[in-house]
mmCIF file of C-alpha atoms in Angstrom:
data_model
loop_
_atom_site.group_PDB
_atom_site.id
_atom_site.type_symbol
_atom_site.label_atom_id
_atom_site.label_comp_id
_atom_site.label_asym_id
_atom_site.label_seq_id
_atom_site.Cartn_x
_atom_site.Cartn_y
_atom_site.Cartn_z
ATOM 1 C CA MET A 1 115.849 -76.044 -21.547
ATOM 2 C CA ASP A 2 112.188 -75.953 -20.515
ATOM 3 C CA ALA A 3 111.180 -75.696 -24.162
ATOM 4 C CA LEU A 4 112.885 -79.009 -24.922
ATOM 5 C CA ARG A 5 111.229 -80.709 -21.959
ATOM 6 C CA THR A 6 107.821 -79.306 -22.900
ATOM 7 C CA LEU A 7 108.254 -80.621 -26.436
ATOM 8 C CA ALA A 8 109.239 -84.069 -25.125
ATOM 9 C CA ASP A 9 106.191 -84.009 -22.819
ATOM 10 C CA ALA A 10 103.932 -83.220 -25.778
ATOM 11 C CA LEU A 11 105.382 -86.141 -27.756
ATOM 12 C CA SER A 12 105.494 -88.668 -24.929
ATOM 13 C CA GLY A 13 102.468 -90.943 -24.814
ATOM 14 C CA LEU A 14 101.599 -90.610 -28.489
ATOM 15 C CA PRO A 15 101.060 -94.095 -29.951
ATOM 16 C CA GLY A 16 104.330 -96.038 -29.723
ATOM 17 C CA ILE A 17 106.299 -93.156 -28.224
ATOM 18 C CA GLY A 18 107.651 -93.653 -24.714
ATOM 19 C CA ARG A 19 109.574 -91.174 -22.617
ATOM 20 C CA ARG A 20 112.995 -91.933 -24.065
ATOM 21 C CA SER A 21 111.826 -91.855 -27.697
ATOM 22 C CA ALA A 22 110.071 -88.568 -26.964
ATOM 23 C CA GLU A 23 113.313 -87.022 -25.704
ATOM 24 C CA ARG A 24 115.178 -88.279 -28.751
ATOM 25 C CA ILE A 25 112.579 -86.924 -31.162
ATOM 26 C CA ALA A 26 112.398 -83.579 -29.310
ATOM 27 C CA THR A 27 116.171 -83.196 -29.573
ATOM 28 C CA TYR A 28 116.033 -84.111 -33.239
ATOM 29 C CA LEU A 29 113.277 -81.577 -33.930
ATOM 30 C CA ALA A 30 115.176 -78.878 -32.029
ATOM 31 C CA ARG A 31 118.271 -79.669 -34.114
ATOM 32 C CA HIS A 32 116.291 -79.577 -37.384
ATOM 33 C CA PRO A 33 114.099 -76.492 -36.982
ATOM 34 C CA ASP A 34 113.617 -75.726 -40.665
ATOM 35 C CA ASP A 35 113.599 -79.074 -42.466
ATOM 36 C CA ARG A 36 111.662 -81.086 -39.845
ATOM 37 C CA ALA A 37 110.051 -78.935 -37.112
ATOM 38 C CA ALA A 38 108.588 -76.358 -39.505
ATOM 39 C CA PRO A 39 106.808 -78.890 -41.780
ATOM 40 C CA LEU A 40 105.435 -80.692 -38.710
ATOM 41 C CA LEU A 41 104.233 -77.400 -37.288
ATOM 42 C CA SER A 42 102.361 -76.445 -40.434
ATOM 43 C CA ALA A 43 101.000 -79.973 -40.917
ATOM 44 C CA LEU A 44 99.654 -79.936 -37.352
ATOM 45 C CA THR A 45 98.093 -76.519 -37.840
ATOM 46 C CA GLU A 46 96.427 -77.646 -41.049
ATOM 47 C CA ALA A 47 95.259 -80.938 -39.506
ATOM 48 C CA ARG A 48 93.689 -79.091 -36.584
ATOM 49 C CA ALA A 49 91.901 -76.752 -38.972
ATOM 50 C CA GLN A 50 90.698 -79.331 -41.477
ATOM 51 C CA LEU A 51 90.230 -82.681 -39.760
ATOM 52 C CA THR A 52 87.569 -83.935 -37.388
ATOM 53 C CA ALA A 53 86.009 -87.201 -36.235
ATOM 54 C CA CYS A 54 83.434 -88.811 -38.499
ATOM 55 C CA SER A 55 80.069 -88.492 -36.753
ATOM 56 C CA ILE A 56 79.245 -92.118 -37.555
ATOM 57 C CA CYS A 57 82.311 -94.364 -37.481
ATOM 58 C CA GLY A 58 84.511 -92.112 -35.349
ATOM 59 C CA SER A 59 87.490 -92.225 -37.673
ATOM 60 C CA VAL A 60 89.241 -89.189 -39.098
ATOM 61 C CA THR A 61 87.640 -87.165 -41.866
ATOM 62 C CA THR A 62 87.637 -83.589 -43.149
ATOM 63 C CA ARG A 63 85.218 -80.994 -41.822
ATOM 64 C CA THR A 64 83.803 -80.660 -45.346
ATOM 65 C CA GLN A 65 83.028 -84.386 -45.581
ATOM 66 C CA ASN A 66 81.236 -85.586 -42.485
ATOM 67 C CA PRO A 67 80.147 -88.458 -42.423
ATOM 68 C CA CYS A 68 83.419 -89.692 -43.937
ATOM 69 C CA ALA A 69 83.890 -91.076 -47.452
ATOM 70 C CA LEU A 70 83.501 -94.687 -46.315
ATOM 71 C CA CYS A 71 80.358 -94.025 -44.253
ATOM 72 C CA SER A 72 78.699 -92.076 -47.053
ATOM 73 C CA SER A 73 79.794 -94.332 -49.909
ATOM 74 C CA SER A 74 76.863 -95.842 -51.795
ATOM 75 C CA THR A 75 78.945 -98.767 -53.079
ATOM 76 C CA ARG A 76 79.656 -100.162 -49.600
ATOM 77 C CA ASN A 77 77.275 -102.632 -48.010
ATOM 78 C CA PRO A 78 75.721 -100.878 -44.956
ATOM 79 C CA ALA A 79 74.430 -104.186 -43.537
ATOM 80 C CA LEU A 80 78.030 -105.304 -42.925
ATOM 81 C CA LEU A 81 79.834 -103.573 -40.077
ATOM 82 C CA CYS A 82 83.487 -103.990 -39.172
ATOM 83 C CA ILE A 83 84.389 -102.938 -35.610
ATOM 84 C CA VAL A 84 87.961 -101.786 -34.972
ATOM 85 C CA GLU A 85 89.736 -100.549 -31.859
ATOM 86 C CA ASP A 86 91.590 -97.725 -33.565
ATOM 87 C CA PRO A 87 90.652 -95.778 -36.730
ATOM 88 C CA ALA A 88 94.258 -96.164 -37.900
ATOM 89 C CA ASP A 89 93.483 -99.878 -38.402
ATOM 90 C CA ILE A 90 90.884 -99.048 -41.085
ATOM 91 C CA PRO A 91 93.302 -98.203 -43.945
ATOM 92 C CA LEU A 92 95.243 -101.409 -43.182
ATOM 93 C CA LEU A 93 92.078 -103.483 -43.499
ATOM 94 C CA GLU A 94 91.068 -101.541 -46.622
ATOM 95 C CA ARG A 95 94.394 -102.371 -48.284
ATOM 96 C CA SER A 96 93.512 -106.067 -47.998
ATOM 97 C CA GLY A 97 90.598 -105.474 -50.382
ATOM 98 C CA ALA A 98 88.674 -108.234 -48.575
ATOM 99 C CA PHE A 99 85.935 -106.184 -46.933
ATOM 100 C CA ASN A 100 83.198 -104.136 -48.555
ATOM 101 C CA GLY A 101 81.067 -103.050 -45.618
ATOM 102 C CA ARG A 102 81.332 -100.084 -43.301
ATOM 103 C CA TYR A 103 83.467 -99.465 -40.242
ATOM 104 C CA PHE A 104 83.052 -98.421 -36.649
ATOM 105 C CA SER A 105 85.869 -97.438 -34.334
ATOM 106 C CA LEU A 106 85.591 -98.129 -30.595
ATOM 107 C CA MET A 107 88.495 -95.753 -29.864
ATOM 108 C CA GLY A 108 90.259 -98.235 -27.620
ATOM 109 C CA LYS A 109 89.529 -101.457 -25.820
ATOM 110 C CA LEU A 110 88.525 -102.500 -22.311
ATOM 111 C CA SER A 111 91.785 -102.028 -20.460
ATOM 112 C CA PRO A 112 91.765 -101.726 -16.664
ATOM 113 C CA MET A 113 95.564 -101.335 -16.776
ATOM 114 C CA ARG A 114 95.266 -98.157 -18.826
ATOM 115 C CA GLY A 115 92.106 -96.991 -17.100
ATOM 116 C CA GLN A 116 89.876 -97.580 -20.127
ATOM 117 C CA GLY A 117 86.472 -98.833 -19.071
ATOM 118 C CA LEU A 118 82.969 -99.115 -20.471
ATOM 119 C CA SER A 119 82.322 -95.368 -20.480
ATOM 120 C CA ASP A 120 85.526 -94.549 -22.385
ATOM 121 C CA LEU A 121 84.617 -96.561 -25.471
ATOM 122 C CA ARG A 122 81.958 -95.715 -28.040
ATOM 123 C CA PHE A 123 79.577 -98.485 -26.997
ATOM 124 C CA ASP A 124 76.466 -96.316 -26.943
ATOM 125 C CA ALA A 125 77.129 -94.985 -30.441
ATOM 126 C CA LEU A 126 77.682 -98.565 -31.595
ATOM 127 C CA LYS A 127 74.380 -99.723 -30.150
ATOM 128 C CA LYS A 128 72.535 -96.867 -31.846
ATOM 129 C CA LEU A 129 74.270 -97.494 -35.172
ATOM 130 C CA VAL A 130 73.530 -101.229 -35.233
ATOM 131 C CA ALA A 131 69.899 -100.556 -34.351
ATOM 132 C CA ALA A 132 69.423 -97.779 -36.893
ATOM 133 C CA ALA A 133 71.400 -99.029 -39.880
ATOM 134 C CA ASN A 134 69.838 -102.494 -40.276
ATOM 135 C CA VAL A 135 73.192 -104.164 -39.750
ATOM 136 C CA THR A 136 72.936 -107.926 -40.252
ATOM 137 C CA GLU A 137 76.564 -108.923 -39.796
ATOM 138 C CA VAL A 138 79.305 -107.645 -37.539
ATOM 139 C CA LEU A 139 82.988 -108.466 -37.991
ATOM 140 C CA LEU A 140 85.118 -107.854 -34.900
ATOM 141 C CA ALA A 141 88.500 -106.746 -36.241
ATOM 142 C CA LEU A 142 90.152 -106.502 -32.831
ATOM 143 C CA ASN A 143 93.723 -107.275 -31.938
ATOM 144 C CA ALA A 144 94.912 -110.626 -30.632
ATOM 145 C CA ASP A 145 95.714 -109.875 -26.996
ATOM 146 C CA VAL A 146 93.946 -110.491 -23.688
ATOM 147 C CA GLU A 147 92.309 -107.079 -23.446
ATOM 148 C CA SER A 148 91.006 -107.303 -27.006
ATOM 149 C CA ASP A 149 89.666 -110.766 -26.181
ATOM 150 C CA ALA A 150 87.822 -109.320 -23.185
ATOM 151 C CA THR A 151 86.414 -106.539 -25.364
ATOM 152 C CA ALA A 152 85.290 -109.079 -27.978
ATOM 153 C CA SER A 153 83.578 -111.151 -25.258
ATOM 154 C CA PHE A 154 81.808 -108.091 -23.906
ATOM 155 C CA LEU A 155 80.578 -107.168 -27.379
ATOM 156 C CA ARG A 156 79.545 -110.732 -28.170
ATOM 157 C CA TYR A 157 77.813 -111.645 -24.904
ATOM 158 C CA GLU A 158 76.606 -108.297 -23.610
ATOM 159 C CA LEU A 159 76.195 -105.416 -26.005
ATOM 160 C CA LEU A 160 75.347 -107.264 -29.220
ATOM 161 C CA ARG A 161 73.131 -109.780 -27.385
ATOM 162 C CA LEU A 162 70.415 -107.131 -27.835
ATOM 163 C CA PHE A 163 70.361 -108.022 -31.529
ATOM 164 C CA PRO A 164 69.631 -111.757 -31.600
ATOM 165 C CA ARG A 165 69.579 -112.084 -35.382
ATOM 166 C CA LEU A 166 72.940 -110.440 -35.881
ATOM 167 C CA ARG A 167 75.715 -112.639 -37.263
ATOM 168 C CA ILE A 168 78.940 -111.946 -35.380
ATOM 169 C CA SER A 169 82.395 -113.028 -36.483
ATOM 170 C CA ARG A 170 85.975 -112.227 -35.610
ATOM 171 C CA LEU A 171 89.169 -112.082 -37.694
ATOM 172 C CA ALA A 172 90.716 -115.526 -38.119
ATOM 173 C CA TRP A 173 93.733 -116.484 -36.068
ATOM 174 C CA GLY A 174 96.554 -118.385 -37.684
ATOM 175 C CA LEU A 175 99.901 -118.155 -39.431
ATOM 176 C CA PRO A 176 100.717 -114.721 -40.826
ATOM 177 C CA ALA A 177 101.435 -114.737 -44.567
ATOM 178 C CA GLY A 178 105.066 -115.460 -45.376
ATOM 179 C CA SER A 179 105.840 -116.861 -41.937
ATOM 180 C CA ALA A 180 107.233 -120.251 -41.050
ATOM 181 C CA ILE A 181 106.104 -122.810 -38.490
ATOM 182 C CA ALA A 182 109.653 -122.793 -37.149
ATOM 183 C CA TYR A 183 109.212 -119.231 -35.918
ATOM 184 C CA SER A 184 105.613 -119.445 -34.707
ATOM 185 C CA ASP A 185 104.721 -119.462 -31.029
ATOM 186 C CA PRO A 186 102.643 -122.294 -29.535
ATOM 187 C CA VAL A 187 99.508 -120.166 -29.077
ATOM 188 C CA THR A 188 99.479 -119.133 -32.738
ATOM 189 C CA LEU A 189 100.071 -122.722 -33.858
ATOM 190 C CA GLY A 190 97.337 -124.009 -31.559
ATOM 191 C CA ARG A 191 94.889 -121.494 -32.961
ATOM 192 C CA ALA A 192 95.969 -122.272 -36.534
ATOM 193 C CA ILE A 193 95.274 -125.961 -35.906
ATOM 194 C CA LYS A 194 91.897 -125.347 -34.264
ATOM 195 C CA GLY A 195 90.913 -123.040 -37.114
ATOM 196 C CA ARG A 196 92.255 -125.274 -39.897
ATOM 197 C CA THR A 197 90.447 -124.877 -43.215
ATOM 198 C CA ALA A 198 89.386 -127.792 -45.445
ATOM 199 C CA LEU A 199 91.181 -128.079 -48.798
ATOM 200 C CA MET B 1 92.347 -86.350 -46.399
ATOM 201 C CA ASP B 2 95.469 -84.565 -47.673
ATOM 202 C CA ALA B 3 95.898 -82.935 -44.269
ATOM 203 C CA LEU B 4 96.188 -86.339 -42.607
ATOM 204 C CA ARG B 5 98.710 -87.540 -45.184
ATOM 205 C CA THR B 6 100.746 -84.346 -44.855
ATOM 206 C CA LEU B 7 100.835 -84.792 -41.085
ATOM 207 C CA ALA B 8 101.952 -88.416 -41.446
ATOM 208 C CA ASP B 9 104.652 -87.273 -43.908
ATOM 209 C CA ALA B 10 105.903 -84.717 -41.394
ATOM 210 C CA LEU B 11 106.120 -87.387 -38.672
ATOM 211 C CA SER B 12 107.582 -90.173 -40.790
ATOM 212 C CA GLY B 13 111.347 -90.407 -40.569
ATOM 213 C CA LEU B 14 111.629 -88.788 -37.154
ATOM 214 C CA PRO B 15 113.843 -90.963 -34.943
ATOM 215 C CA GLY B 16 112.183 -94.342 -34.449
ATOM 216 C CA ILE B 17 109.081 -93.430 -36.462
ATOM 217 C CA GLY B 18 108.468 -95.407 -39.628
ATOM 218 C CA ARG B 19 105.669 -94.961 -42.125
ATOM 219 C CA ARG B 20 103.103 -97.047 -40.308
ATOM 220 C CA SER B 21 103.785 -95.492 -36.889
ATOM 221 C CA ALA B 22 103.543 -92.065 -38.514
ATOM 222 C CA GLU B 23 100.080 -92.863 -39.884
ATOM 223 C CA ARG B 24 98.978 -94.142 -36.502
ATOM 224 C CA ILE B 25 100.256 -91.065 -34.674
ATOM 225 C CA ALA B 26 98.729 -88.716 -37.282
ATOM 226 C CA THR B 27 95.339 -90.368 -36.855
ATOM 227 C CA TYR B 28 95.681 -90.149 -33.084
ATOM 228 C CA LEU B 29 96.580 -86.457 -33.244
ATOM 229 C CA ALA B 30 93.666 -85.758 -35.589
ATOM 230 C CA ARG B 31 91.346 -87.553 -33.169
ATOM 231 C CA HIS B 32 92.727 -85.637 -30.161
ATOM 232 C CA PRO B 33 92.943 -82.056 -31.453
ATOM 233 C CA ASP B 34 92.678 -80.298 -28.097
ATOM 234 C CA ASP B 35 94.345 -82.546 -25.556
ATOM 235 C CA ARG B 36 97.246 -83.769 -27.740
ATOM 236 C CA ALA B 37 97.649 -81.816 -31.012
ATOM 237 C CA ALA B 38 97.307 -78.374 -29.422
ATOM 238 C CA PRO B 39 100.011 -78.915 -26.742
ATOM 239 C CA LEU B 40 102.346 -80.374 -29.380
ATOM 240 C CA LEU B 41 101.685 -77.410 -31.636
ATOM 241 C CA SER B 42 102.518 -74.865 -28.952
ATOM 242 C CA ALA B 43 105.528 -76.868 -27.733
ATOM 243 C CA LEU B 44 106.899 -76.970 -31.300
ATOM 244 C CA THR B 45 106.342 -73.258 -31.759
ATOM 245 C CA GLU B 46 108.108 -72.494 -28.498
ATOM 246 C CA ALA B 47 110.968 -74.885 -29.285
ATOM 247 C CA ARG B 48 111.521 -73.265 -32.685
ATOM 248 C CA ALA B 49 111.588 -69.829 -31.067
ATOM 249 C CA GLN B 50 113.800 -70.671 -28.102
ATOM 250 C CA LEU B 51 116.134 -73.546 -29.002
ATOM 251 C CA THR B 52 119.204 -73.698 -31.188
ATOM 252 C CA ALA B 53 122.341 -75.791 -31.632
ATOM 253 C CA CYS B 54 125.224 -75.141 -29.255
ATOM 254 C CA SER B 55 127.996 -73.512 -31.278
ATOM 255 C CA ILE B 56 130.599 -75.805 -29.699
ATOM 256 C CA CYS B 57 129.237 -79.275 -28.987
ATOM 257 C CA GLY B 58 126.307 -79.161 -31.417
ATOM 258 C CA SER B 59 123.702 -80.286 -28.915
ATOM 259 C CA VAL B 60 120.508 -78.424 -28.141
ATOM 260 C CA THR B 61 120.566 -75.255 -26.075
ATOM 261 C CA THR B 62 118.566 -72.064 -25.682
ATOM 262 C CA ARG B 63 119.281 -68.990 -27.784
ATOM 263 C CA THR B 64 120.049 -67.103 -24.555
ATOM 264 C CA GLN B 65 122.705 -69.627 -23.500
ATOM 265 C CA ASN B 66 125.062 -70.402 -26.351
ATOM 266 C CA PRO B 67 127.511 -72.153 -25.794
ATOM 267 C CA CYS B 68 125.333 -74.539 -23.783
ATOM 268 C CA ALA B 69 125.427 -75.051 -20.016
ATOM 269 C CA LEU B 70 127.780 -78.040 -20.271
ATOM 270 C CA CYS B 71 130.218 -76.333 -22.661
ATOM 271 C CA SER B 72 130.366 -73.164 -20.541
ATOM 272 C CA SER B 73 130.466 -74.877 -17.151
ATOM 273 C CA SER B 74 133.602 -74.074 -15.182
ATOM 274 C CA THR B 75 133.338 -77.239 -13.077
ATOM 275 C CA ARG B 76 133.710 -79.601 -16.062
ATOM 276 C CA ASN B 77 137.160 -80.707 -17.185
ATOM 277 C CA PRO B 78 137.727 -79.203 -20.667
ATOM 278 C CA ALA B 79 140.675 -81.531 -21.351
ATOM 279 C CA LEU B 80 138.307 -84.504 -21.385
ATOM 280 C CA LEU B 81 136.045 -84.769 -24.434
ATOM 281 C CA CYS B 82 133.273 -87.294 -24.942
ATOM 282 C CA ILE B 83 132.212 -87.797 -28.570
ATOM 283 C CA VAL B 84 128.626 -88.939 -29.190
ATOM 284 C CA GLU B 85 126.677 -89.646 -32.369
ATOM 285 C CA ASP B 86 123.504 -87.926 -31.271
ATOM 286 C CA PRO B 87 123.025 -85.094 -28.746
ATOM 287 C CA ALA B 88 120.111 -87.060 -27.242
ATOM 288 C CA ASP B 89 122.730 -89.506 -25.915
ATOM 289 C CA ILE B 90 124.290 -86.795 -23.718
ATOM 290 C CA PRO B 91 121.592 -86.703 -20.990
ATOM 291 C CA LEU B 92 121.731 -90.520 -20.801
ATOM 292 C CA LEU B 93 125.502 -90.422 -20.233
ATOM 293 C CA GLU B 94 125.084 -87.562 -17.756
ATOM 294 C CA ARG B 95 122.620 -89.601 -15.702
ATOM 295 C CA SER B 96 125.368 -92.187 -15.154
ATOM 296 C CA GLY B 97 127.331 -89.566 -13.225
ATOM 297 C CA ALA B 98 130.554 -91.209 -14.418
ATOM 298 C CA PHE B 99 131.886 -88.478 -16.722
ATOM 299 C CA ASN B 100 132.950 -84.974 -15.844
ATOM 300 C CA GLY B 101 134.367 -83.651 -19.096
ATOM 301 C CA ARG B 102 132.712 -81.973 -22.048
ATOM 302 C CA TYR B 103 130.790 -83.367 -24.996
ATOM 303 C CA PHE B 104 130.845 -83.166 -28.756
ATOM 304 C CA SER B 105 128.105 -84.446 -31.026
ATOM 305 C CA LEU B 106 128.964 -85.768 -34.492
ATOM 306 C CA MET B 107 125.284 -85.577 -35.549
ATOM 307 C CA GLY B 108 125.295 -89.076 -36.984
ATOM 308 C CA LYS B 109 127.774 -91.731 -38.009
ATOM 309 C CA LEU B 110 129.420 -92.880 -41.214
ATOM 310 C CA SER B 111 126.569 -94.696 -42.894
ATOM 311 C CA PRO B 112 126.700 -95.355 -46.640
ATOM 312 C CA MET B 113 123.284 -97.050 -46.345
ATOM 313 C CA ARG B 114 121.677 -93.831 -45.159
ATOM 314 C CA GLY B 115 123.824 -91.613 -47.344
ATOM 315 C CA GLN B 116 125.788 -90.155 -44.438
ATOM 316 C CA GLY B 117 129.405 -89.595 -45.389
ATOM 317 C CA LEU B 118 132.401 -87.591 -44.227
ATOM 318 C CA SER B 119 130.921 -84.233 -45.185
ATOM 319 C CA ASP B 120 127.661 -84.830 -43.296
ATOM 320 C CA LEU B 121 129.285 -85.204 -39.891
ATOM 321 C CA ARG B 122 130.890 -82.478 -37.816
ATOM 322 C CA PHE B 123 134.448 -83.689 -38.334
ATOM 323 C CA ASP B 124 135.910 -80.264 -39.153
ATOM 324 C CA ALA B 125 134.383 -78.734 -36.042
ATOM 325 C CA LEU B 126 135.770 -81.640 -34.007
ATOM 326 C CA LYS B 127 139.269 -81.149 -35.388
ATOM 327 C CA LYS B 128 139.167 -77.437 -34.553
ATOM 328 C CA LEU B 129 137.812 -78.059 -31.066
ATOM 329 C CA VAL B 130 140.425 -80.677 -30.165
ATOM 330 C CA ALA B 131 143.184 -78.391 -31.448
ATOM 331 C CA ALA B 132 141.931 -75.271 -29.707
ATOM 332 C CA ALA B 133 140.694 -76.623 -26.372
ATOM 333 C CA ASN B 134 143.832 -78.487 -25.246
ATOM 334 C CA VAL B 135 141.963 -81.766 -25.111
ATOM 335 C CA THR B 136 144.171 -84.545 -23.731
ATOM 336 C CA GLU B 137 141.692 -87.403 -23.664
ATOM 337 C CA VAL B 138 138.864 -88.397 -25.957
ATOM 338 C CA LEU B 139 136.186 -90.918 -25.036
ATOM 339 C CA LEU B 140 134.282 -92.324 -28.001
ATOM 340 C CA ALA B 141 130.741 -92.922 -26.722
ATOM 341 C CA LEU B 142 129.471 -94.433 -29.963
ATOM 342 C CA ASN B 143 126.943 -97.208 -30.372
ATOM 343 C CA ALA B 144 127.830 -100.877 -30.733
ATOM 344 C CA ASP B 145 127.008 -101.556 -34.379
ATOM 345 C CA VAL B 146 129.045 -101.912 -37.561
ATOM 346 C CA GLU B 147 128.599 -98.327 -38.743
ATOM 347 C CA SER B 148 129.564 -96.962 -35.334
ATOM 348 C CA ASP B 149 132.631 -99.238 -35.405
ATOM 349 C CA ALA B 150 133.610 -97.801 -38.794
ATOM 350 C CA THR B 151 133.147 -94.271 -37.451
ATOM 351 C CA ALA B 152 135.280 -95.095 -34.403
ATOM 352 C CA SER B 153 138.010 -96.499 -36.663
ATOM 353 C CA PHE B 154 137.940 -93.405 -38.834
ATOM 354 C CA LEU B 155 138.247 -91.152 -35.787
ATOM 355 C CA ARG B 156 140.969 -93.274 -34.232
ATOM 356 C CA TYR B 157 143.144 -93.888 -37.308
ATOM 357 C CA GLU B 158 142.461 -90.844 -39.463
ATOM 358 C CA LEU B 159 141.087 -87.728 -37.871
ATOM 359 C CA LEU B 160 142.562 -87.986 -34.391
ATOM 360 C CA ARG B 161 145.916 -89.261 -35.694
ATOM 361 C CA LEU B 162 146.727 -85.558 -36.130
ATOM 362 C CA PHE B 163 147.003 -85.357 -32.345
ATOM 363 C CA PRO B 164 149.616 -87.945 -31.422
ATOM 364 C CA ARG B 165 149.576 -87.264 -27.679
ATOM 365 C CA LEU B 166 145.808 -87.639 -27.341
ATOM 366 C CA ARG B 167 144.585 -90.577 -25.266
ATOM 367 C CA ILE B 168 141.634 -92.202 -27.027
ATOM 368 C CA SER B 169 139.225 -94.661 -25.453
ATOM 369 C CA ARG B 170 135.854 -96.140 -26.218
ATOM 370 C CA LEU B 171 132.945 -97.235 -23.994
ATOM 371 C CA ALA B 172 133.464 -100.751 -22.647
ATOM 372 C CA TRP B 173 131.602 -103.645 -24.217
ATOM 373 C CA GLY B 174 130.129 -106.314 -21.986
ATOM 374 C CA LEU B 175 127.099 -107.490 -20.102
ATOM 375 C CA PRO B 176 124.459 -104.826 -19.513
ATOM 376 C CA ALA B 177 123.607 -104.331 -15.835
ATOM 377 C CA GLY B 178 120.889 -106.656 -14.589
ATOM 378 C CA SER B 179 121.239 -109.032 -17.527
ATOM 379 C CA ALA B 180 121.966 -112.749 -17.467
ATOM 380 C CA ILE B 181 124.489 -114.837 -19.395
ATOM 381 C CA ALA B 182 121.569 -117.040 -20.432
ATOM 382 C CA TYR B 183 120.096 -114.236 -22.526
ATOM 383 C CA SER B 184 123.328 -112.783 -23.932
ATOM 384 C CA ASP B 185 124.323 -113.193 -27.536
ATOM 385 C CA PRO B 186 127.699 -114.744 -28.452
ATOM 386 C CA VAL B 187 129.212 -111.449 -29.668
ATOM 387 C CA THR B 188 128.424 -109.716 -26.370
ATOM 388 C CA LEU B 189 129.781 -112.653 -24.394
ATOM 389 C CA GLY B 190 132.938 -112.790 -26.520
ATOM 390 C CA ARG B 191 133.533 -109.105 -25.945
ATOM 391 C CA ALA B 192 132.808 -109.432 -22.212
ATOM 392 C CA ILE B 193 135.410 -112.208 -21.997
ATOM 393 C CA LYS B 194 138.037 -110.292 -23.995
ATOM 394 C CA GLY B 195 137.453 -107.199 -21.876
ATOM 395 C CA ARG B 196 137.330 -109.025 -18.537
ATOM 396 C CA THR B 197 138.409 -106.943 -15.566
ATOM 397 C CA ALA B 198 140.728 -108.135 -12.807
ATOM 398 C CA LEU B 199 139.181 -108.521 -9.355
#
């Protein structure tokens, strides 16, 4: 059953997939060779052949369109740069329709626990991009945990300090849409109060 | 970016992977073509070539060993049959070291919500196996939700009624090991009280 273990190994550690999920998915794929494993196999083959990292923002694009559609779009404001941890966050932000600048993906965050340090993130590429592209405003679209906070602080007080006229902002903290105060945690409520908006 | 969407489609719906996780994993795989996508690709290819469903219990085995190791083991008690929903549950039960019979996987449970009905589960194969293998005791190792309860009832009062001398049991309900009463829900506590064991 080495083949099953090898498949579970290859799945384990993908985003959101722990060891036990990986074993479950491997078993499922082995039990569904034609309707599930085969399409995944061909999709992976095609993705490997066609996709690559955008040379500017670092997110996924096709080999025939590099820089990616967002980076080469003439209708987006190049002076506005949104920094994300993970390129998969970009489509989620795009769906909000609230941002019309360009993106840059760090490919992670400062995380000593997971062995991600300064040299593992795309800080040098970011520095070069901000310097070259006449960026005037940076929006940090990082997550809301301690490691993302540390990454935001590093960007704010170290890396982006080189550009004194840059405006730097971060996504607002507060109540998620559709939620209730009854189910909010104290930290979220505290931040929602501090960041209250005038009506 | 059709290749990325196709990859997300192929991942979406695998056990525990919803649409958003699938997009995240697809992006990750596209960004890690050599260290993550390539091993997964070769593991899938190998799994498709080498693995198949055991002709008796329905769980995963190699093409060179069918029936599987558990079904063909001479040290396991063939009169004792453990029925699971999913073959991925078998290694978890095996790790407990508390069962020495054989297994049978239904490949799901009765679930009108997900369109799984009588004809989608391996009920006919189960009937044949119990009749042919001189099974004297059946342990239902199903999950603890409503659909699993319905499946257990169907097995107990319909399908296995054909075998009047069969002893039928189900996994005990109660406190999980290492847990505290403070964090238990009322249903679990009620079941733990009803099923209390004499000391």
